[in-house]
Amino acid sequence: MKRWIGAASVALMVFAAMPAQAADKVVLMLNWYVYGEHAPFYYGKAKGIYAAEGIDLEIQEGRGSAATTQAVAAKTADFGYVDVPTMMRAAIKGAPVVATGVLLQTSPMSAMGFAEKNIRKPEDIKGKTVAITPADSMTQIWPLFLKKTGLKESDFKTVAGDGQTKLNAVINGQADLLLGYVMDQSMKIKDATGKDVFPIKFADYGINMVSSGIIANSDYVKANADLVRRFMSATTKAVEAAEKEPKAAAQAILDANPKGGKIDTLTQGFELTIPLYRTAETKSKRPFQVTDQNMTDTVNLMVEYGGLDAKAKENPKAFYTNDYLPKSGS
């Protein structure tokens, strides 16, 4: 009996000494400096959702969707969170990148100004001054917005500058509106001034485009199919958890990065992001489950207005896959 207990004890000690299986180190590079839209990633990490899938997640801030796409193409980041139409431009030119999940299925693009100016509809833009950043994604789609709403370039004035100059123009009264994302620039303006901003959303006028999503290197996806599935499973769960607790999700940003903003505007920015996750077709589906039609419409718009090579229309499915997403209820 003693001999058996001794053998069992040795076996237990050997088992206890065996190293636990190491989590897979994964780098996710964001599209920009952190803001409310990014809350689910930080919340998922803080709540152990990624760890539960065997993933040790490192979140890195980005310097624009184009730069993050380049980093993913070069495998200096495992995954990127970027503007999917921007990724399409790189992919059609040969960059080995693919979207493994499209989170923002309704466009956040808008023309926005201080709410107190009472600019609430396209007609109100007449006679005003609009700040733009030349060649950015919103400025490329702006002519389509004008066409859809019956506006002409001669109906308003335009001032141009980089992203910060555009913000300053509205903050300082040199422009009435700027072209920006509902959950990004509007919160930056509110942080700086304390004033509410009203966005005239492009999506409300029939401009149906996807926006941000998760991308990965095509070769990385093929070589790491199980890891990609686990990452997309964790990210789906992180988004669903964050949707239920917006303020806690926003707080996770500040816990990781105390200089990442202010809790009120981070929370509001994230709350403005949530409605963009789904379209009428995907309202009953889990996050990231984009439809083929939504992606085809986006490709067609990008070819006509966004400078995307016309050959992209031959195979819109080359830009994305839903194959690595968790099934409903899993």
mmCIF file of C-alpha atoms in Angstrom:
data_model
loop_
_atom_site.group_PDB
_atom_site.id
_atom_site.type_symbol
_atom_site.label_atom_id
_atom_site.label_comp_id
_atom_site.label_asym_id
_atom_site.label_seq_id
_atom_site.Cartn_x
_atom_site.Cartn_y
_atom_site.Cartn_z
ATOM 1 C CA MET A 1 0.000 0.000 0.000
ATOM 2 C CA LYS A 2 2.760 2.375 0.966
ATOM 3 C CA ARG A 3 4.576 1.538 -2.248
ATOM 4 C CA TRP A 4 1.446 2.404 -4.323
ATOM 5 C CA ILE A 5 0.975 5.722 -2.553
ATOM 6 C CA GLY A 6 4.596 6.550 -3.140
ATOM 7 C CA ALA A 7 4.340 5.804 -6.835
ATOM 8 C CA ALA A 8 1.191 7.906 -7.118
ATOM 9 C CA SER A 9 2.878 10.788 -5.335
ATOM 10 C CA VAL A 10 5.827 10.632 -7.711
ATOM 11 C CA ALA A 11 3.435 10.630 -10.672
ATOM 12 C CA LEU A 12 1.591 13.652 -9.293
ATOM 13 C CA MET A 13 4.826 15.526 -8.686
ATOM 14 C CA VAL A 14 6.007 14.809 -12.234
ATOM 15 C CA PHE A 15 2.635 15.992 -13.639
ATOM 16 C CA ALA A 16 2.738 19.153 -11.521
ATOM 17 C CA ALA A 17 6.243 19.921 -12.740
ATOM 18 C CA MET A 18 5.236 19.706 -16.402
ATOM 19 C CA PRO A 19 4.952 23.184 -17.928
ATOM 20 C CA ALA A 20 1.469 24.382 -18.874
ATOM 21 C CA GLN A 21 0.995 24.774 -22.602
ATOM 22 C CA ALA A 22 2.140 28.285 -23.488
ATOM 23 C CA ALA A 23 -0.449 30.654 -24.900
ATOM 24 C CA ASP A 24 0.048 31.806 -28.473
ATOM 25 C CA LYS A 25 1.468 35.327 -28.608
ATOM 26 C CA VAL A 26 -0.649 37.446 -30.950
ATOM 27 C CA VAL A 27 -0.118 41.071 -31.967
ATOM 28 C CA LEU A 28 -3.184 43.084 -32.986
ATOM 29 C CA MET A 29 -2.365 46.470 -34.515
ATOM 30 C CA LEU A 30 -5.154 49.052 -34.448
ATOM 31 C CA ASN A 31 -6.002 51.475 -37.224
ATOM 32 C CA TRP A 32 -5.077 54.535 -35.186
ATOM 33 C CA TYR A 33 -4.358 55.877 -31.738
ATOM 34 C CA VAL A 34 -6.809 54.373 -29.282
ATOM 35 C CA TYR A 35 -10.389 55.704 -29.101
ATOM 36 C CA GLY A 36 -13.817 54.370 -28.100
ATOM 37 C CA GLU A 37 -14.267 52.080 -31.108
ATOM 38 C CA HIS A 38 -11.385 49.927 -29.827
ATOM 39 C CA ALA A 39 -12.982 49.133 -26.452
ATOM 40 C CA PRO A 40 -13.882 45.469 -27.182
ATOM 41 C CA PHE A 41 -10.260 44.439 -27.701
ATOM 42 C CA TYR A 42 -9.140 45.899 -24.393
ATOM 43 C CA TYR A 43 -12.212 44.536 -22.618
ATOM 44 C CA GLY A 44 -11.678 41.069 -24.075
ATOM 45 C CA LYS A 45 -8.092 41.060 -22.872
ATOM 46 C CA ALA A 46 -8.987 42.396 -19.414
ATOM 47 C CA LYS A 47 -11.800 39.856 -18.942
ATOM 48 C CA GLY A 48 -9.596 36.914 -19.935
ATOM 49 C CA ILE A 49 -11.601 36.146 -23.073
ATOM 50 C CA TYR A 50 -8.481 35.897 -25.235
ATOM 51 C CA ALA A 51 -6.600 33.958 -22.565
ATOM 52 C CA ALA A 52 -9.454 31.426 -22.448
ATOM 53 C CA GLU A 53 -8.780 30.736 -26.137
ATOM 54 C CA GLY A 54 -5.067 30.230 -25.454
ATOM 55 C CA ILE A 55 -4.071 33.661 -26.768
ATOM 56 C CA ASP A 56 -1.645 36.124 -25.178
ATOM 57 C CA LEU A 57 -2.845 39.317 -26.861
ATOM 58 C CA GLU A 58 -0.708 42.412 -27.368
ATOM 59 C CA ILE A 59 -2.591 45.472 -28.655
ATOM 60 C CA GLN A 60 -0.562 48.077 -30.531
ATOM 61 C CA GLU A 61 -1.789 51.494 -31.630
ATOM 62 C CA GLY A 62 -1.609 52.252 -35.347
ATOM 63 C CA ARG A 63 -0.876 55.212 -37.582
ATOM 64 C CA GLY A 64 -3.621 54.794 -40.141
ATOM 65 C CA SER A 65 -5.299 51.863 -41.860
ATOM 66 C CA ALA A 66 -2.865 51.909 -44.782
ATOM 67 C CA ALA A 67 0.158 51.643 -42.463
ATOM 68 C CA THR A 68 -1.461 48.855 -40.421
ATOM 69 C CA THR A 69 -2.316 46.968 -43.613
ATOM 70 C CA GLN A 70 1.339 47.222 -44.654
ATOM 71 C CA ALA A 71 2.424 45.861 -41.259
ATOM 72 C CA VAL A 72 0.089 42.871 -41.585
ATOM 73 C CA ALA A 73 1.205 42.237 -45.166
ATOM 74 C CA ALA A 74 4.811 42.242 -43.947
ATOM 75 C CA LYS A 75 3.918 39.990 -40.966
ATOM 76 C CA THR A 76 5.162 42.512 -38.406
ATOM 77 C CA ALA A 77 1.652 42.311 -36.915
ATOM 78 C CA ASP A 78 -0.419 39.123 -36.848
ATOM 79 C CA PHE A 79 -3.787 40.849 -37.171
ATOM 80 C CA GLY A 80 -4.865 44.372 -37.993
ATOM 81 C CA TYR A 81 -8.019 46.329 -37.259
ATOM 82 C CA VAL A 82 -8.418 48.556 -40.299
ATOM 83 C CA ASP A 83 -10.763 50.240 -42.726
ATOM 84 C CA VAL A 84 -11.601 47.315 -45.025
ATOM 85 C CA PRO A 85 -11.935 49.441 -48.213
ATOM 86 C CA THR A 86 -8.400 50.724 -47.536
ATOM 87 C CA MET A 87 -7.235 47.112 -47.276
ATOM 88 C CA MET A 88 -8.933 46.374 -50.610
ATOM 89 C CA ARG A 89 -6.767 48.967 -52.345
ATOM 90 C CA ALA A 90 -3.643 47.243 -51.051
ATOM 91 C CA ALA A 91 -4.922 43.737 -51.813
ATOM 92 C CA ILE A 92 -5.804 44.501 -55.433
ATOM 93 C CA LYS A 93 -2.215 45.675 -55.907
ATOM 94 C CA GLY A 94 -0.874 42.371 -54.596
ATOM 95 C CA ALA A 95 -0.631 42.764 -50.825
ATOM 96 C CA PRO A 96 -1.270 39.305 -49.276
ATOM 97 C CA VAL A 97 -4.066 40.387 -46.924
ATOM 98 C CA VAL A 98 -7.644 39.271 -46.314
ATOM 99 C CA ALA A 99 -10.433 40.328 -43.945
ATOM 100 C CA THR A 100 -11.254 37.497 -41.512
ATOM 101 C CA GLY A 101 -14.200 39.424 -40.059
ATOM 102 C CA VAL A 102 -15.960 42.696 -40.928
ATOM 103 C CA LEU A 103 -17.169 44.392 -37.752
ATOM 104 C CA LEU A 104 -18.515 47.752 -38.933
ATOM 105 C CA GLN A 105 -21.052 46.845 -41.607
ATOM 106 C CA THR A 106 -22.595 50.314 -41.779
ATOM 107 C CA SER A 107 -20.416 53.274 -42.681
ATOM 108 C CA PRO A 108 -19.470 55.709 -39.879
ATOM 109 C CA MET A 109 -18.683 58.444 -42.422
ATOM 110 C CA SER A 110 -20.442 61.740 -41.813
ATOM 111 C CA ALA A 111 -20.332 65.504 -42.135
ATOM 112 C CA MET A 112 -20.369 66.874 -38.602
ATOM 113 C CA GLY A 113 -20.441 70.199 -36.805
ATOM 114 C CA PHE A 114 -21.452 71.666 -33.478
ATOM 115 C CA ALA A 115 -25.027 70.747 -32.599
ATOM 116 C CA GLU A 116 -25.683 74.353 -31.626
ATOM 117 C CA LYS A 117 -25.244 75.385 -35.290
ATOM 118 C CA ASN A 118 -28.331 73.315 -36.145
ATOM 119 C CA ILE A 119 -26.879 71.735 -39.293
ATOM 120 C CA ARG A 120 -29.020 68.585 -39.344
ATOM 121 C CA LYS A 121 -29.577 67.656 -42.995
ATOM 122 C CA PRO A 122 -27.756 68.006 -46.327
ATOM 123 C CA GLU A 123 -29.770 71.097 -47.294
ATOM 124 C CA ASP A 124 -28.314 72.861 -44.235
ATOM 125 C CA ILE A 125 -24.777 72.494 -45.638
ATOM 126 C CA LYS A 126 -25.507 75.135 -48.292
ATOM 127 C CA GLY A 127 -23.539 78.316 -47.653
ATOM 128 C CA LYS A 128 -21.357 76.637 -45.019
ATOM 129 C CA THR A 129 -17.639 75.787 -44.929
ATOM 130 C CA VAL A 130 -16.587 72.124 -44.880
ATOM 131 C CA ALA A 131 -13.128 70.960 -43.719
ATOM 132 C CA ILE A 132 -11.687 67.954 -45.543
ATOM 133 C CA THR A 133 -8.464 65.952 -45.705
ATOM 134 C CA PRO A 134 -7.571 65.441 -49.383
ATOM 135 C CA ALA A 135 -7.374 61.810 -50.571
ATOM 136 C CA ASP A 136 -8.658 60.260 -47.341
ATOM 137 C CA SER A 137 -11.467 57.704 -47.516
ATOM 138 C CA MET A 138 -14.241 60.148 -46.629
ATOM 139 C CA THR A 139 -13.181 62.760 -49.170
ATOM 140 C CA GLN A 140 -13.192 60.117 -51.887
ATOM 141 C CA ILE A 141 -16.780 59.128 -51.072
ATOM 142 C CA TRP A 142 -17.903 62.746 -50.543
ATOM 143 C CA PRO A 143 -18.836 63.257 -54.254
ATOM 144 C CA LEU A 144 -21.219 60.292 -53.966
ATOM 145 C CA PHE A 145 -22.852 61.871 -50.901
ATOM 146 C CA LEU A 146 -23.293 65.112 -52.863
ATOM 147 C CA LYS A 147 -24.810 63.200 -55.776
ATOM 148 C CA LYS A 148 -27.198 61.279 -53.500
ATOM 149 C CA THR A 149 -28.363 64.437 -51.735
ATOM 150 C CA GLY A 150 -28.532 66.830 -54.695
ATOM 151 C CA LEU A 151 -25.748 69.088 -53.431
ATOM 152 C CA LYS A 152 -23.148 70.725 -55.686
ATOM 153 C CA GLU A 153 -19.570 71.729 -54.884
ATOM 154 C CA SER A 154 -20.609 75.339 -55.520
ATOM 155 C CA ASP A 155 -23.191 75.150 -52.695
ATOM 156 C CA PHE A 156 -20.510 75.440 -49.983
ATOM 157 C CA LYS A 157 -16.880 76.371 -49.366
ATOM 158 C CA THR A 158 -14.126 73.862 -48.692
ATOM 159 C CA VAL A 159 -10.954 74.135 -46.633
ATOM 160 C CA ALA A 160 -8.334 71.394 -46.690
ATOM 161 C CA GLY A 161 -5.748 70.122 -44.238
ATOM 162 C CA ASP A 162 -4.512 67.070 -42.383
ATOM 163 C CA GLY A 163 -6.573 65.342 -39.696
ATOM 164 C CA GLN A 164 -5.616 67.720 -36.876
ATOM 165 C CA THR A 165 -5.965 70.823 -39.040
ATOM 166 C CA LYS A 166 -9.457 69.684 -39.976
ATOM 167 C CA LEU A 167 -10.412 69.308 -36.314
ATOM 168 C CA ASN A 168 -8.916 72.686 -35.419
ATOM 169 C CA ALA A 169 -10.850 74.357 -38.234
ATOM 170 C CA VAL A 170 -14.174 73.323 -36.669
ATOM 171 C CA ILE A 171 -13.039 73.894 -33.083
ATOM 172 C CA ASN A 172 -11.801 77.409 -33.920
ATOM 173 C CA GLY A 173 -14.771 78.350 -36.101
ATOM 174 C CA GLN A 174 -12.898 78.459 -39.421
ATOM 175 C CA ALA A 175 -15.204 75.718 -40.707
ATOM 176 C CA ASP A 176 -18.776 74.780 -39.877
ATOM 177 C CA LEU A 177 -18.373 71.059 -40.579
ATOM 178 C CA LEU A 178 -15.753 68.423 -41.186
ATOM 179 C CA LEU A 179 -15.830 65.009 -42.783
ATOM 180 C CA GLY A 180 -15.277 62.446 -40.042
ATOM 181 C CA TYR A 181 -16.372 59.250 -38.336
ATOM 182 C CA VAL A 182 -19.343 59.490 -35.981
ATOM 183 C CA MET A 183 -17.492 57.824 -33.081
ATOM 184 C CA ASP A 184 -14.041 59.333 -33.647
ATOM 185 C CA GLN A 185 -13.716 62.980 -34.690
ATOM 186 C CA SER A 186 -16.966 63.917 -32.957
ATOM 187 C CA MET A 187 -15.558 62.731 -29.630
ATOM 188 C CA LYS A 188 -12.245 64.535 -30.222
ATOM 189 C CA ILE A 189 -14.167 67.774 -30.766
ATOM 190 C CA LYS A 190 -16.244 67.182 -27.641
ATOM 191 C CA ASP A 191 -13.109 66.409 -25.601
ATOM 192 C CA ALA A 192 -11.556 69.690 -26.739
ATOM 193 C CA THR A 193 -14.608 71.927 -26.357
ATOM 194 C CA GLY A 194 -17.166 70.183 -24.148
ATOM 195 C CA LYS A 195 -19.744 70.812 -26.877
ATOM 196 C CA ASP A 196 -21.988 68.225 -28.524
ATOM 197 C CA VAL A 197 -21.556 67.426 -32.198
ATOM 198 C CA PHE A 198 -24.259 66.418 -34.680
ATOM 199 C CA PRO A 199 -23.318 64.078 -37.561
ATOM 200 C CA ILE A 200 -25.095 63.920 -40.909
ATOM 201 C CA LYS A 201 -24.423 60.248 -41.645
ATOM 202 C CA PHE A 202 -23.615 59.125 -45.172
ATOM 203 C CA ALA A 203 -25.349 55.786 -44.471
ATOM 204 C CA ASP A 204 -28.660 57.589 -43.932
ATOM 205 C CA TYR A 205 -28.550 58.665 -47.587
ATOM 206 C CA GLY A 206 -28.066 55.291 -49.242
ATOM 207 C CA ILE A 207 -24.298 54.935 -49.082
ATOM 208 C CA ASN A 208 -23.986 51.314 -48.009
ATOM 209 C CA MET A 209 -20.343 50.547 -47.321
ATOM 210 C CA VAL A 210 -18.542 48.451 -44.774
ATOM 211 C CA SER A 211 -15.851 50.040 -42.651
ATOM 212 C CA SER A 212 -13.557 48.544 -40.001
ATOM 213 C CA GLY A 213 -12.699 44.870 -39.696
ATOM 214 C CA ILE A 214 -10.029 42.361 -38.747
ATOM 215 C CA ILE A 215 -7.423 41.527 -41.374
ATOM 216 C CA ALA A 216 -4.565 39.040 -41.512
ATOM 217 C CA ASN A 217 -1.817 37.996 -43.877
ATOM 218 C CA SER A 218 -3.220 35.409 -46.308
ATOM 219 C CA ASP A 219 -0.285 33.061 -45.819
ATOM 220 C CA TYR A 220 -0.515 33.451 -42.031
ATOM 221 C CA VAL A 221 -4.185 32.438 -42.175
ATOM 222 C CA LYS A 222 -3.417 29.295 -44.160
ATOM 223 C CA ALA A 223 -0.542 28.315 -41.856
ATOM 224 C CA ASN A 224 -2.395 29.091 -38.603
ATOM 225 C CA ALA A 225 -6.019 28.165 -39.287
ATOM 226 C CA ASP A 226 -6.727 26.995 -35.731
ATOM 227 C CA LEU A 227 -5.194 30.118 -34.192
ATOM 228 C CA VAL A 228 -7.170 32.361 -36.553
ATOM 229 C CA ARG A 229 -10.380 30.559 -35.531
ATOM 230 C CA ARG A 230 -9.549 30.978 -31.838
ATOM 231 C CA PHE A 231 -8.697 34.653 -32.323
ATOM 232 C CA MET A 232 -11.929 35.360 -34.190
ATOM 233 C CA SER A 233 -13.903 33.364 -31.586
ATOM 234 C CA ALA A 234 -12.369 35.413 -28.760
ATOM 235 C CA THR A 235 -12.872 38.688 -30.620
ATOM 236 C CA THR A 236 -16.514 37.861 -31.357
ATOM 237 C CA LYS A 237 -17.089 37.092 -27.663
ATOM 238 C CA ALA A 238 -15.218 40.266 -26.660
ATOM 239 C CA VAL A 239 -17.464 42.395 -28.874
ATOM 240 C CA GLU A 240 -20.611 40.730 -27.490
ATOM 241 C CA ALA A 241 -19.434 41.224 -23.899
ATOM 242 C CA ALA A 242 -18.476 44.854 -24.518
ATOM 243 C CA GLU A 243 -21.857 45.622 -26.109
ATOM 244 C CA LYS A 244 -23.506 44.661 -22.803
ATOM 245 C CA GLU A 245 -21.153 46.777 -20.657
ATOM 246 C CA PRO A 246 -20.111 49.855 -22.678
ATOM 247 C CA LYS A 247 -18.732 51.864 -19.765
ATOM 248 C CA ALA A 248 -16.764 48.924 -18.358
ATOM 249 C CA ALA A 249 -15.409 48.269 -21.850
ATOM 250 C CA ALA A 250 -14.345 51.900 -22.189
ATOM 251 C CA GLN A 251 -12.750 51.759 -18.748
ATOM 252 C CA ALA A 252 -10.635 48.812 -19.944
ATOM 253 C CA ILE A 253 -8.991 51.214 -22.415
ATOM 254 C CA LEU A 254 -8.004 53.574 -19.594
ATOM 255 C CA ASP A 255 -6.861 50.727 -17.359
ATOM 256 C CA ALA A 256 -4.422 49.704 -20.086
ATOM 257 C CA ASN A 257 -3.615 53.224 -21.254
ATOM 258 C CA PRO A 258 -4.378 55.961 -18.680
ATOM 259 C CA LYS A 259 -3.738 58.651 -21.317
ATOM 260 C CA GLY A 260 -6.148 57.006 -23.764
ATOM 261 C CA GLY A 261 -8.882 59.616 -23.347
ATOM 262 C CA LYS A 262 -11.736 60.513 -21.012
ATOM 263 C CA ILE A 263 -14.171 57.916 -19.743
ATOM 264 C CA ASP A 264 -17.306 59.824 -20.773
ATOM 265 C CA THR A 265 -16.307 60.368 -24.398
ATOM 266 C CA LEU A 266 -14.684 56.934 -24.715
ATOM 267 C CA THR A 267 -17.976 55.420 -23.544
ATOM 268 C CA GLN A 268 -20.068 57.627 -25.810
ATOM 269 C CA GLY A 269 -17.764 56.916 -28.749
ATOM 270 C CA PHE A 270 -18.127 53.191 -28.218
ATOM 271 C CA GLU A 271 -21.907 53.474 -27.835
ATOM 272 C CA LEU A 272 -21.982 55.295 -31.190
ATOM 273 C CA THR A 273 -20.008 52.419 -32.719
ATOM 274 C CA ILE A 274 -22.329 49.588 -31.638
ATOM 275 C CA PRO A 275 -25.175 50.402 -34.103
ATOM 276 C CA LEU A 276 -22.662 50.130 -36.955
ATOM 277 C CA TYR A 277 -22.011 46.439 -36.242
ATOM 278 C CA ARG A 278 -25.033 45.173 -38.121
ATOM 279 C CA THR A 279 -27.250 45.896 -41.073
ATOM 280 C CA ALA A 280 -30.916 44.984 -41.478
ATOM 281 C CA GLU A 281 -29.703 41.694 -42.982
ATOM 282 C CA THR A 282 -27.363 40.828 -40.097
ATOM 283 C CA LYS A 283 -29.293 42.195 -37.103
ATOM 284 C CA SER A 284 -29.956 38.675 -35.806
ATOM 285 C CA LYS A 285 -26.411 37.422 -36.408
ATOM 286 C CA ARG A 286 -23.293 37.474 -34.253
ATOM 287 C CA PRO A 287 -20.713 40.218 -34.910
ATOM 288 C CA PHE A 288 -18.480 40.023 -38.012
ATOM 289 C CA GLN A 289 -20.956 37.958 -40.105
ATOM 290 C CA VAL A 290 -20.941 40.275 -43.128
ATOM 291 C CA THR A 291 -23.141 39.445 -46.118
ATOM 292 C CA ASP A 292 -21.858 38.868 -49.637
ATOM 293 C CA GLN A 293 -24.181 41.618 -50.897
ATOM 294 C CA ASN A 294 -22.794 44.202 -48.474
ATOM 295 C CA MET A 295 -19.250 43.425 -49.590
ATOM 296 C CA THR A 296 -20.206 43.448 -53.277
ATOM 297 C CA ASP A 297 -21.923 46.836 -52.864
ATOM 298 C CA THR A 298 -18.805 48.152 -51.119
ATOM 299 C CA VAL A 299 -16.510 46.942 -53.901
ATOM 300 C CA ASN A 300 -18.762 48.523 -56.545
ATOM 301 C CA LEU A 301 -18.799 51.871 -54.725
ATOM 302 C CA MET A 302 -15.048 51.772 -54.211
ATOM 303 C CA VAL A 303 -14.466 51.106 -57.907
ATOM 304 C CA GLU A 304 -16.720 53.980 -58.934
ATOM 305 C CA TYR A 305 -15.722 56.539 -56.317
ATOM 306 C CA GLY A 306 -12.830 55.267 -54.202
ATOM 307 C CA GLY A 307 -10.091 54.635 -56.739
ATOM 308 C CA LEU A 308 -10.274 50.832 -56.524
ATOM 309 C CA ASP A 309 -9.117 48.987 -59.653
ATOM 310 C CA ALA A 310 -12.097 47.833 -61.724
ATOM 311 C CA LYS A 311 -10.833 44.238 -61.730
ATOM 312 C CA ALA A 312 -11.909 44.061 -58.072
ATOM 313 C CA LYS A 313 -15.503 43.640 -59.284
ATOM 314 C CA GLU A 314 -14.600 40.293 -60.851
ATOM 315 C CA ASN A 315 -14.258 38.581 -57.470
ATOM 316 C CA PRO A 316 -15.374 40.556 -54.383
ATOM 317 C CA LYS A 317 -15.011 37.389 -52.290
ATOM 318 C CA ALA A 318 -11.238 37.557 -52.691
ATOM 319 C CA PHE A 319 -11.148 40.321 -50.071
ATOM 320 C CA TYR A 320 -12.835 38.557 -47.142
ATOM 321 C CA THR A 321 -13.804 35.251 -45.575
ATOM 322 C CA ASN A 322 -16.339 34.254 -42.913
ATOM 323 C CA ASP A 323 -14.861 30.757 -42.653
ATOM 324 C CA TYR A 324 -12.978 31.426 -39.412
ATOM 325 C CA LEU A 325 -15.890 32.936 -37.492
ATOM 326 C CA PRO A 326 -17.655 31.017 -34.704
ATOM 327 C CA LYS A 327 -21.003 29.509 -35.567
ATOM 328 C CA SER A 328 -24.163 30.881 -33.974
ATOM 329 C CA GLY A 329 -24.381 29.946 -30.294
ATOM 330 C CA SER A 330 -20.829 28.591 -30.088
#
